[in-house]
XYZ file of C-alpha atoms in Angstrom:
349
model
C 217.248 9.891 185.840
C 218.821 5.651 185.920
C 217.988 3.627 188.973
C 220.069 0.887 189.202
C 220.815 -0.922 192.718
C 224.513 -1.255 194.106
C 226.319 -0.698 197.260
C 230.009 0.231 198.508
C 231.886 -0.559 201.520
C 233.662 3.134 201.914
C 232.409 6.700 201.159
C 233.054 8.133 198.154
C 231.713 11.789 198.124
C 233.509 15.302 197.852
C 232.086 17.384 200.461
C 234.061 17.604 202.999
C 232.809 17.232 206.739
C 233.741 19.422 209.677
C 230.598 18.418 211.943
C 228.826 15.528 211.438
C 225.106 16.330 210.598
C 225.285 20.347 209.944
C 228.663 21.527 208.505
C 230.491 20.845 205.696
C 233.200 22.502 203.587
C 233.197 21.467 199.791
C 236.364 22.096 197.584
C 236.069 23.609 194.514
C 238.276 24.938 191.651
C 235.749 26.985 189.605
C 233.063 25.273 188.890
C 234.802 21.780 188.932
C 234.759 19.627 192.316
C 238.514 18.983 193.386
C 239.000 14.621 193.681
C 241.765 13.123 194.879
C 243.160 9.028 194.087
C 245.688 6.578 194.902
C 246.585 3.011 194.060
C 245.480 1.797 197.895
C 243.274 3.152 200.312
C 242.886 1.185 203.632
C 239.731 1.010 205.721
C 238.912 -0.414 208.860
C 236.061 -2.119 209.706
C 234.885 -4.173 206.290
C 233.141 -7.210 206.621
C 232.752 -10.108 204.335
C 228.844 -9.933 204.797
C 228.613 -6.048 203.488
C 230.846 -7.179 200.062
C 228.546 -9.794 199.426
C 225.279 -7.895 199.496
C 225.507 -6.341 195.730
C 226.355 -8.001 192.330
C 228.857 -7.286 190.345
C 228.436 -3.554 188.253
C 229.802 -2.476 184.571
C 229.161 0.044 182.475
C 230.145 1.581 179.136
C 232.104 4.340 178.375
C 230.758 7.933 177.523
C 227.143 7.162 178.175
C 224.966 6.708 181.335
C 224.331 3.096 180.440
C 225.020 -0.172 182.657
C 224.193 -3.722 182.914
C 224.995 -6.260 185.744
C 228.216 -8.376 185.662
C 228.608 -11.726 187.310
C 232.131 -12.287 188.682
C 234.194 -13.801 185.749
C 236.216 -10.928 183.748
C 235.120 -13.281 180.687
C 231.666 -12.298 180.966
C 232.269 -8.544 180.360
C 230.563 -7.560 177.143
C 233.126 -5.964 174.912
C 231.424 -2.408 174.687
C 231.639 -2.275 178.482
C 234.825 -0.174 179.791
C 234.357 -0.458 183.295
C 233.217 -3.374 186.114
C 233.073 -2.999 190.167
C 234.617 -5.871 191.718
C 236.345 -6.125 194.995
C 239.394 -4.337 195.348
C 242.030 -5.204 198.588
C 241.827 -3.353 200.923
C 239.283 -0.786 200.215
C 236.041 -2.960 199.501
C 234.558 -2.644 196.314
C 236.192 -0.677 193.455
C 235.602 0.692 190.085
C 238.234 -1.254 187.454
C 239.318 -0.715 183.808
C 237.295 -3.563 181.720
C 239.517 -2.878 178.702
C 242.027 -0.761 177.829
C 241.117 3.286 177.979
C 242.574 5.963 176.103
C 243.219 9.472 177.990
C 240.322 11.394 176.917
C 237.409 9.015 177.213
C 233.874 9.300 178.963
C 234.372 6.639 181.244
C 230.920 7.605 183.006
C 228.557 10.090 182.890
C 225.897 10.108 185.330
C 222.373 11.677 186.465
C 221.892 12.460 189.942
C 219.544 9.785 191.960
C 218.417 13.096 193.354
C 219.509 16.659 194.209
C 218.644 19.864 195.849
C 219.127 20.248 199.592
C 220.376 23.575 200.741
C 222.532 23.418 203.333
C 220.926 25.251 205.725
C 218.049 22.862 205.146
C 219.835 19.510 204.984
C 218.427 17.809 208.426
C 214.688 18.381 207.250
C 215.122 17.757 203.828
C 216.589 14.389 203.715
C 213.598 12.835 205.295
C 210.957 14.567 203.107
C 212.996 13.983 200.074
C 213.606 9.951 200.781
C 209.925 9.467 201.207
C 209.311 10.540 198.077
C 211.564 7.825 196.202
C 210.166 5.108 194.304
C 210.368 1.838 196.862
C 213.256 0.614 194.430
C 215.155 3.901 194.946
C 214.651 4.227 198.483
C 216.737 0.312 198.291
C 219.283 1.774 195.786
C 219.740 4.665 198.539
C 219.701 2.490 201.371
C 222.463 0.189 199.808
C 225.278 3.054 199.811
C 228.273 3.076 202.126
C 227.452 4.563 205.363
C 230.097 6.086 207.825
C 229.450 6.413 211.379
C 231.538 8.968 213.088
C 232.672 7.743 216.596
C 229.991 8.914 219.730
C 227.514 9.598 217.042
C 223.653 7.890 217.586
C 222.639 5.116 215.258
C 219.427 7.460 214.224
C 220.166 9.700 211.377
C 221.023 6.788 208.847
C 219.562 8.621 206.069
C 221.624 11.818 206.500
C 224.777 9.695 207.198
C 224.778 7.855 203.861
C 224.159 11.486 202.071
C 227.195 12.372 203.872
C 229.404 9.783 202.938
C 228.452 9.879 199.245
C 227.524 13.415 197.975
C 228.882 15.376 195.818
C 228.123 19.599 195.545
C 227.205 20.592 192.314
C 228.253 23.255 189.851
C 225.180 25.698 191.625
C 226.672 24.698 195.203
C 224.046 21.974 195.991
C 223.958 18.589 197.333
C 223.392 15.108 194.850
C 223.397 11.790 195.175
C 225.545 9.575 192.354
C 225.605 6.098 193.326
C 227.341 4.629 190.327
C 230.458 7.306 190.868
C 230.187 7.102 194.776
C 231.665 3.124 193.641
C 234.895 4.940 192.747
C 238.065 4.635 195.407
C 240.107 7.812 196.459
C 243.512 8.111 195.797
C 245.969 11.209 196.066
C 247.302 10.374 192.646
C 244.364 10.246 190.262
C 244.131 8.437 186.921
C 240.626 10.380 186.200
C 238.493 13.691 186.689
C 235.913 14.156 188.363
C 233.530 17.013 186.778
C 230.452 18.491 187.226
C 228.454 19.738 184.006
C 225.100 21.033 184.544
C 224.528 18.347 187.363
C 225.966 15.297 185.319
C 228.703 13.747 186.897
C 231.630 12.650 184.085
C 234.216 10.705 184.547
C 237.226 10.956 181.930
C 240.274 9.301 181.628
C 243.655 11.733 182.166
C 245.713 9.314 181.155
C 245.667 5.944 179.467
C 244.093 3.433 181.751
C 245.229 -0.680 181.155
C 242.450 -3.450 181.125
C 242.181 -4.552 184.889
C 243.701 -1.213 186.449
C 241.539 0.807 188.974
C 240.325 3.583 188.734
C 240.411 6.202 191.108
C 239.361 9.822 192.034
C 240.508 12.408 194.472
C 237.690 13.104 197.754
C 240.097 15.943 198.826
C 242.605 18.601 197.793
C 246.112 17.545 196.477
C 248.054 20.141 197.309
C 248.847 19.461 200.903
C 251.327 17.540 203.249
C 250.317 13.592 203.709
C 248.928 13.994 207.467
C 246.986 16.806 206.167
C 245.396 15.027 203.514
C 244.623 11.692 205.665
C 243.352 14.356 208.594
C 240.703 15.423 205.794
C 239.846 11.657 204.995
C 239.129 10.806 208.579
C 235.380 11.710 207.769
C 235.123 8.869 205.108
C 236.436 6.462 207.267
C 239.681 5.262 206.317
C 243.032 6.244 205.760
C 244.676 6.474 201.981
C 247.697 4.043 201.394
C 248.611 5.070 198.368
C 252.446 5.417 197.253
C 252.504 9.177 197.660
C 251.065 8.739 201.354
C 253.032 5.788 201.932
C 256.563 7.747 200.980
C 255.354 11.297 201.876
C 258.005 12.147 199.198
C 256.031 14.423 197.156
C 254.867 16.564 200.111
C 257.201 19.221 200.032
C 256.496 19.983 196.380
C 252.681 19.589 197.243
C 252.674 21.821 199.826
C 254.726 24.679 197.923
C 252.302 24.353 194.881
C 249.158 24.901 197.710
C 251.046 27.933 198.844
C 252.184 29.293 195.550
C 247.985 28.768 194.598
C 247.134 31.070 197.728
C 249.505 33.960 196.466
C 248.478 33.680 193.010
C 244.564 33.579 194.402
C 245.647 36.412 196.691
C 247.310 38.784 194.512
C 243.987 38.972 191.756
C 242.393 42.475 192.130
C 245.595 43.725 193.855
C 247.516 46.556 192.173
C 250.954 45.115 190.891
C 254.086 46.425 189.519
C 255.535 45.501 186.116
C 258.325 43.233 187.974
C 255.503 41.724 190.205
C 253.658 41.013 186.908
C 256.221 39.171 185.236
C 257.522 37.224 188.668
C 253.452 36.276 189.379
C 253.307 35.145 185.463
C 256.325 32.627 185.982
C 255.139 31.212 189.218
C 251.377 30.503 187.865
C 253.166 28.879 184.697
C 255.263 26.643 186.750
C 252.207 25.715 189.155
C 250.336 25.026 185.989
C 253.294 22.799 184.148
C 253.312 20.996 187.705
C 249.698 19.866 188.017
C 249.451 19.043 184.844
C 252.636 16.836 184.634
C 251.183 15.257 187.813
C 247.769 14.496 186.542
C 246.002 16.642 189.023
C 243.373 17.435 186.695
C 240.906 19.440 189.191
C 243.178 22.382 189.033
C 244.154 22.426 185.166
C 241.620 25.018 184.716
C 242.022 26.724 187.676
C 245.948 27.230 186.992
C 245.330 27.778 183.377
C 243.035 30.568 183.755
C 245.773 32.347 186.398
C 248.693 32.402 184.016
C 246.474 33.810 181.325
C 245.636 36.447 184.093
C 249.057 37.138 185.042
C 250.685 37.100 181.622
C 247.784 39.233 179.891
C 249.090 41.686 182.731
C 252.489 41.294 182.155
C 251.772 41.601 178.424
C 252.924 38.316 177.251
C 250.042 37.542 174.825
C 251.963 34.627 173.497
C 252.096 32.931 176.580
C 248.392 34.000 176.990
C 246.951 32.655 174.011
C 249.042 29.422 174.791
C 247.281 28.648 178.438
C 243.676 30.151 177.160
C 243.758 27.294 174.443
C 244.898 24.636 177.054
C 241.811 25.645 179.435
C 239.788 25.618 175.974
C 241.032 21.403 175.454
C 240.269 21.067 178.908
C 236.813 22.364 179.001
C 236.070 20.715 175.531
C 237.436 17.622 176.792
C 234.483 17.711 178.865
C 231.645 18.917 176.860
C 232.625 21.032 174.100
C 229.068 23.227 174.064
C 228.821 23.711 177.576
C 228.948 27.582 178.537
C 232.385 26.805 180.499
C 233.819 25.639 176.738
C 232.295 28.916 175.595
C 233.136 31.166 177.497
C 236.502 29.787 177.581
C 236.613 30.461 173.982
C 235.809 33.612 173.751
C 238.882 34.451 176.479
C 240.985 32.785 174.220
C 239.635 35.051 170.955
C 240.002 38.063 173.099
C 243.863 37.869 173.165
């Protein structure tokens, strides 16, 4: 477990809370948590006092190492891939300390702690916090907390958890303070993946030095107003280009409806015409999310193409998309169980 002190002026988590303390809705595609990103997310109530609490922080790509940084870019060691510094309108953010090639593992982080069952969350948080070392407690308390309107002042530990936690592949809750520094956008440039409780941040396109790294906190295939409603619990509204113009809304909404239709039709009796039609729809959807860089949907949509193409007897198409699915899993971890299953599916076609 890595211990490092940091703070954040807004939340970065993957759990969607409907009721402040007891209810949440995690969003996952298969075993991958969903995230969204954009180029600017405004948040009210930031203070310069809060920004001054933590030093700049940098990290080496692909491994879970890190070091504290000064405020000058010249001080960044050559082997460091990312650095934390103020992000206009968003408090602090993670930026590329050098040019980052697509596929680079920018961060890998084990959780500070994990193991919460949702039903036991309110009681477990006090117990788990008490078991942390003094340094770990300081680290946890330095994380951002967003207080919802009408919430009592008590319950700070749970607010921090709510504002920064992720769901793991096992459906449990975990805190990753380093990953929690990454800001949201509805136009993400990284994949935020869970691999056996290790949170992995992977560049999904080339990122130039000085560019901010963005993940997503919410599902992407929704209207702008719906996306920002989902962001309410984090205390800000997204100001990325997609949210400013809303030009992508019709296509995003259609993609969301197509995804729901394709998933609903799984396991149902289909005619030959239905199989061919759904194969075409699945492939169009998969190409769309691939083009837009919505990496959290890659595996789900690729697998849907494989499923329907096999039903329609289109083995060539099924193989192509099974290969894409395998490549995606291998980018995260070529030795993972997910990669092995993807390889087995490809070999069976």
